[in-house]
Amino acid sequence: GLGDIGTHFSPGDEQYRGIDSTILLTRTVEIVAEDNWRVQYVDATILAERPRLQSYISEIRATLARSMRLSDGLVSVKATTTDGLGFTGRSEGIASMAVATLDDNK
């Protein structure tokens, strides 16, 4: 109920052009905290044919955890392909999906 990403980080706002996504993630966690919520756990999946991400998963996981001030054990990161289907399957881009569990600190 706090608005979508465009509400907080307007795509037309030049201050966000080329910004490091971990800065946006850290700010998102702050926005959630301002409404008395706390991120408990995050599960993320990256969809990409290439590059092969397996050797980067630990680093990605640690970066996400650090950005959200969580221990690495509370962040799951997986990478998979779409077996040649869609824009990710044609290696035209990368997609990701994530789910976060929040704790009500109210």
PDB file of C-alpha atoms in Angstrom:
ATOM      1  CA  GLY A   1       0.000   0.000   0.000  1.00  0.00           C
ATOM      2  CA  LEU A   2       2.990   2.342  -0.123  1.00  0.00           C
ATOM      3  CA  GLY A   3       2.950   2.814  -3.898  1.00  0.00           C
ATOM      4  CA  ASP A   4       4.908   1.201  -6.685  1.00  0.00           C
ATOM      5  CA  ILE A   5       8.487   1.856  -7.721  1.00  0.00           C
ATOM      6  CA  GLY A   6       7.486   4.657 -10.094  1.00  0.00           C
ATOM      7  CA  THR A   7       5.738   6.461  -7.244  1.00  0.00           C
ATOM      8  CA  HIS A   8       8.994   6.743  -5.331  1.00  0.00           C
ATOM      9  CA  PHE A   9      11.558   6.764  -8.144  1.00  0.00           C
ATOM     10  CA  SER A  10       9.951   8.441 -11.139  1.00  0.00           C
ATOM     11  CA  PRO A  11      11.477   7.239 -14.420  1.00  0.00           C
ATOM     12  CA  GLY A  12      11.365  10.828 -15.710  1.00  0.00           C
ATOM     13  CA  ASP A  13      13.444  12.167 -12.805  1.00  0.00           C
ATOM     14  CA  GLU A  14      17.027  12.719 -13.957  1.00  0.00           C
ATOM     15  CA  GLN A  15      18.454  12.036 -10.476  1.00  0.00           C
ATOM     16  CA  TYR A  16      17.670   8.347 -11.016  1.00  0.00           C
ATOM     17  CA  ARG A  17      19.223   8.018 -14.481  1.00  0.00           C
ATOM     18  CA  GLY A  18      22.009   5.430 -14.246  1.00  0.00           C
ATOM     19  CA  ILE A  19      21.748   5.214 -10.461  1.00  0.00           C
ATOM     20  CA  ASP A  20      23.155   2.153  -8.708  1.00  0.00           C
ATOM     21  CA  SER A  21      20.163  -0.092  -8.015  1.00  0.00           C
ATOM     22  CA  THR A  22      21.453  -0.911  -4.525  1.00  0.00           C
ATOM     23  CA  ILE A  23      20.880   2.745  -3.602  1.00  0.00           C
ATOM     24  CA  LEU A  24      17.253   2.386  -4.670  1.00  0.00           C
ATOM     25  CA  LEU A  25      16.944  -0.884  -2.758  1.00  0.00           C
ATOM     26  CA  THR A  26      18.356   0.665   0.422  1.00  0.00           C
ATOM     27  CA  ARG A  27      15.970   3.612   0.074  1.00  0.00           C
ATOM     28  CA  THR A  28      13.051   1.221  -0.482  1.00  0.00           C
ATOM     29  CA  VAL A  29      13.874  -0.576   2.776  1.00  0.00           C
ATOM     30  CA  GLU A  30      13.926   2.846   4.484  1.00  0.00           C
ATOM     31  CA  ILE A  31      10.503   3.715   3.019  1.00  0.00           C
ATOM     32  CA  VAL A  32       9.125   0.426   4.337  1.00  0.00           C
ATOM     33  CA  ALA A  33      10.677   1.098   7.769  1.00  0.00           C
ATOM     34  CA  GLU A  34       9.144   4.585   7.883  1.00  0.00           C
ATOM     35  CA  ASP A  35       5.764   2.817   7.805  1.00  0.00           C
ATOM     36  CA  ASN A  36       6.891   0.527  10.660  1.00  0.00           C
ATOM     37  CA  TRP A  37       7.627  -2.559   8.584  1.00  0.00           C
ATOM     38  CA  ARG A  38      10.816  -4.623   8.547  1.00  0.00           C
ATOM     39  CA  VAL A  39      12.068  -6.891   5.778  1.00  0.00           C
ATOM     40  CA  GLN A  40      12.358 -10.420   7.178  1.00  0.00           C
ATOM     41  CA  TYR A  41      13.272 -12.550   4.187  1.00  0.00           C
ATOM     42  CA  VAL A  42      13.797 -12.130   0.446  1.00  0.00           C
ATOM     43  CA  ASP A  43      13.651 -14.727  -2.310  1.00  0.00           C
ATOM     44  CA  ALA A  44      14.872 -13.598  -5.738  1.00  0.00           C
ATOM     45  CA  THR A  45      15.108 -15.349  -9.088  1.00  0.00           C
ATOM     46  CA  ILE A  46      17.081 -14.036 -12.058  1.00  0.00           C
ATOM     47  CA  LEU A  47      16.006 -15.190 -15.530  1.00  0.00           C
ATOM     48  CA  ALA A  48      18.808 -15.058 -18.082  1.00  0.00           C
ATOM     49  CA  GLU A  49      20.200 -17.269 -20.815  1.00  0.00           C
ATOM     50  CA  ARG A  50      23.533 -15.559 -20.469  1.00  0.00           C
ATOM     51  CA  PRO A  51      25.727 -14.698 -18.820  1.00  0.00           C
ATOM     52  CA  ARG A  52      25.758 -17.797 -16.690  1.00  0.00           C
ATOM     53  CA  LEU A  53      25.330 -16.408 -13.203  1.00  0.00           C
ATOM     54  CA  GLN A  54      26.090 -19.352 -10.941  1.00  0.00           C
ATOM     55  CA  SER A  55      29.569 -18.091 -10.053  1.00  0.00           C
ATOM     56  CA  TYR A  56      28.100 -14.667  -9.093  1.00  0.00           C
ATOM     57  CA  ILE A  57      25.184 -15.831  -6.932  1.00  0.00           C
ATOM     58  CA  SER A  58      27.058 -15.570  -3.612  1.00  0.00           C
ATOM     59  CA  GLU A  59      28.214 -12.046  -4.427  1.00  0.00           C
ATOM     60  CA  ILE A  60      24.733 -10.982  -5.560  1.00  0.00           C
ATOM     61  CA  ARG A  61      23.218 -12.473  -2.417  1.00  0.00           C
ATOM     62  CA  ALA A  62      25.715 -10.676  -0.173  1.00  0.00           C
ATOM     63  CA  THR A  63      25.162  -7.363  -1.973  1.00  0.00           C
ATOM     64  CA  LEU A  64      21.387  -7.626  -1.639  1.00  0.00           C
ATOM     65  CA  ALA A  65      21.638  -8.622   2.020  1.00  0.00           C
ATOM     66  CA  ARG A  66      24.004  -5.756   2.804  1.00  0.00           C
ATOM     67  CA  SER A  67      21.745  -3.264   1.001  1.00  0.00           C
ATOM     68  CA  MET A  68      18.765  -4.414   3.073  1.00  0.00           C
ATOM     69  CA  ARG A  69      20.756  -4.809   6.308  1.00  0.00           C
ATOM     70  CA  LEU A  70      19.947  -8.515   6.482  1.00  0.00           C
ATOM     71  CA  SER A  71      22.153 -11.507   7.119  1.00  0.00           C
ATOM     72  CA  ASP A  72      23.019 -13.512   3.996  1.00  0.00           C
ATOM     73  CA  GLY A  73      20.942 -16.398   5.338  1.00  0.00           C
ATOM     74  CA  LEU A  74      17.766 -14.335   4.997  1.00  0.00           C
ATOM     75  CA  VAL A  75      18.275 -13.737   1.278  1.00  0.00           C
ATOM     76  CA  SER A  76      17.849 -16.419  -1.359  1.00  0.00           C
ATOM     77  CA  VAL A  77      19.049 -15.827  -4.912  1.00  0.00           C
ATOM     78  CA  LYS A  78      18.604 -18.268  -7.770  1.00  0.00           C
ATOM     79  CA  ALA A  79      19.339 -18.036 -11.471  1.00  0.00           C
ATOM     80  CA  THR A  80      17.581 -19.908 -14.218  1.00  0.00           C
ATOM     81  CA  THR A  81      17.001 -19.796 -17.949  1.00  0.00           C
ATOM     82  CA  THR A  82      13.754 -19.747 -19.877  1.00  0.00           C
ATOM     83  CA  ASP A  83      14.949 -22.504 -22.187  1.00  0.00           C
ATOM     84  CA  GLY A  84      15.066 -20.202 -25.187  1.00  0.00           C
ATOM     85  CA  LEU A  85      11.583 -18.747 -24.687  1.00  0.00           C
ATOM     86  CA  GLY A  86      10.756 -15.045 -24.851  1.00  0.00           C
ATOM     87  CA  PHE A  87      13.083 -12.046 -24.795  1.00  0.00           C
ATOM     88  CA  THR A  88      15.225 -13.574 -22.053  1.00  0.00           C
ATOM     89  CA  GLY A  89      15.478 -16.803 -24.010  1.00  0.00           C
ATOM     90  CA  ARG A  90      16.656 -14.873 -27.058  1.00  0.00           C
ATOM     91  CA  SER A  91      19.278 -13.152 -24.839  1.00  0.00           C
ATOM     92  CA  GLU A  92      17.674  -9.771 -25.491  1.00  0.00           C
ATOM     93  CA  GLY A  93      17.509  -8.971 -21.802  1.00  0.00           C
ATOM     94  CA  ILE A  94      17.456 -10.237 -18.251  1.00  0.00           C
ATOM     95  CA  ALA A  95      14.445 -10.389 -15.951  1.00  0.00           C
ATOM     96  CA  SER A  96      14.128 -10.873 -12.235  1.00  0.00           C
ATOM     97  CA  MET A  97      11.396 -11.587  -9.736  1.00  0.00           C
ATOM     98  CA  ALA A  98      11.542 -11.187  -5.980  1.00  0.00           C
ATOM     99  CA  VAL A  99       9.273 -11.737  -3.021  1.00  0.00           C
ATOM    100  CA  ALA A 100       9.883 -10.153   0.359  1.00  0.00           C
ATOM    101  CA  THR A 101       8.299 -11.145   3.631  1.00  0.00           C
ATOM    102  CA  LEU A 102       7.701  -8.161   5.897  1.00  0.00           C
ATOM    103  CA  ASP A 103       7.216  -8.043   9.654  1.00  0.00           C
ATOM    104  CA  ASP A 104       4.759  -5.560  11.136  1.00  0.00           C
ATOM    105  CA  ASN A 105       6.676  -3.555  13.747  1.00  0.00           C
ATOM    106  CA  LYS A 106       3.544  -1.645  14.798  1.00  0.00           C
TER     107      LYS A 106
END
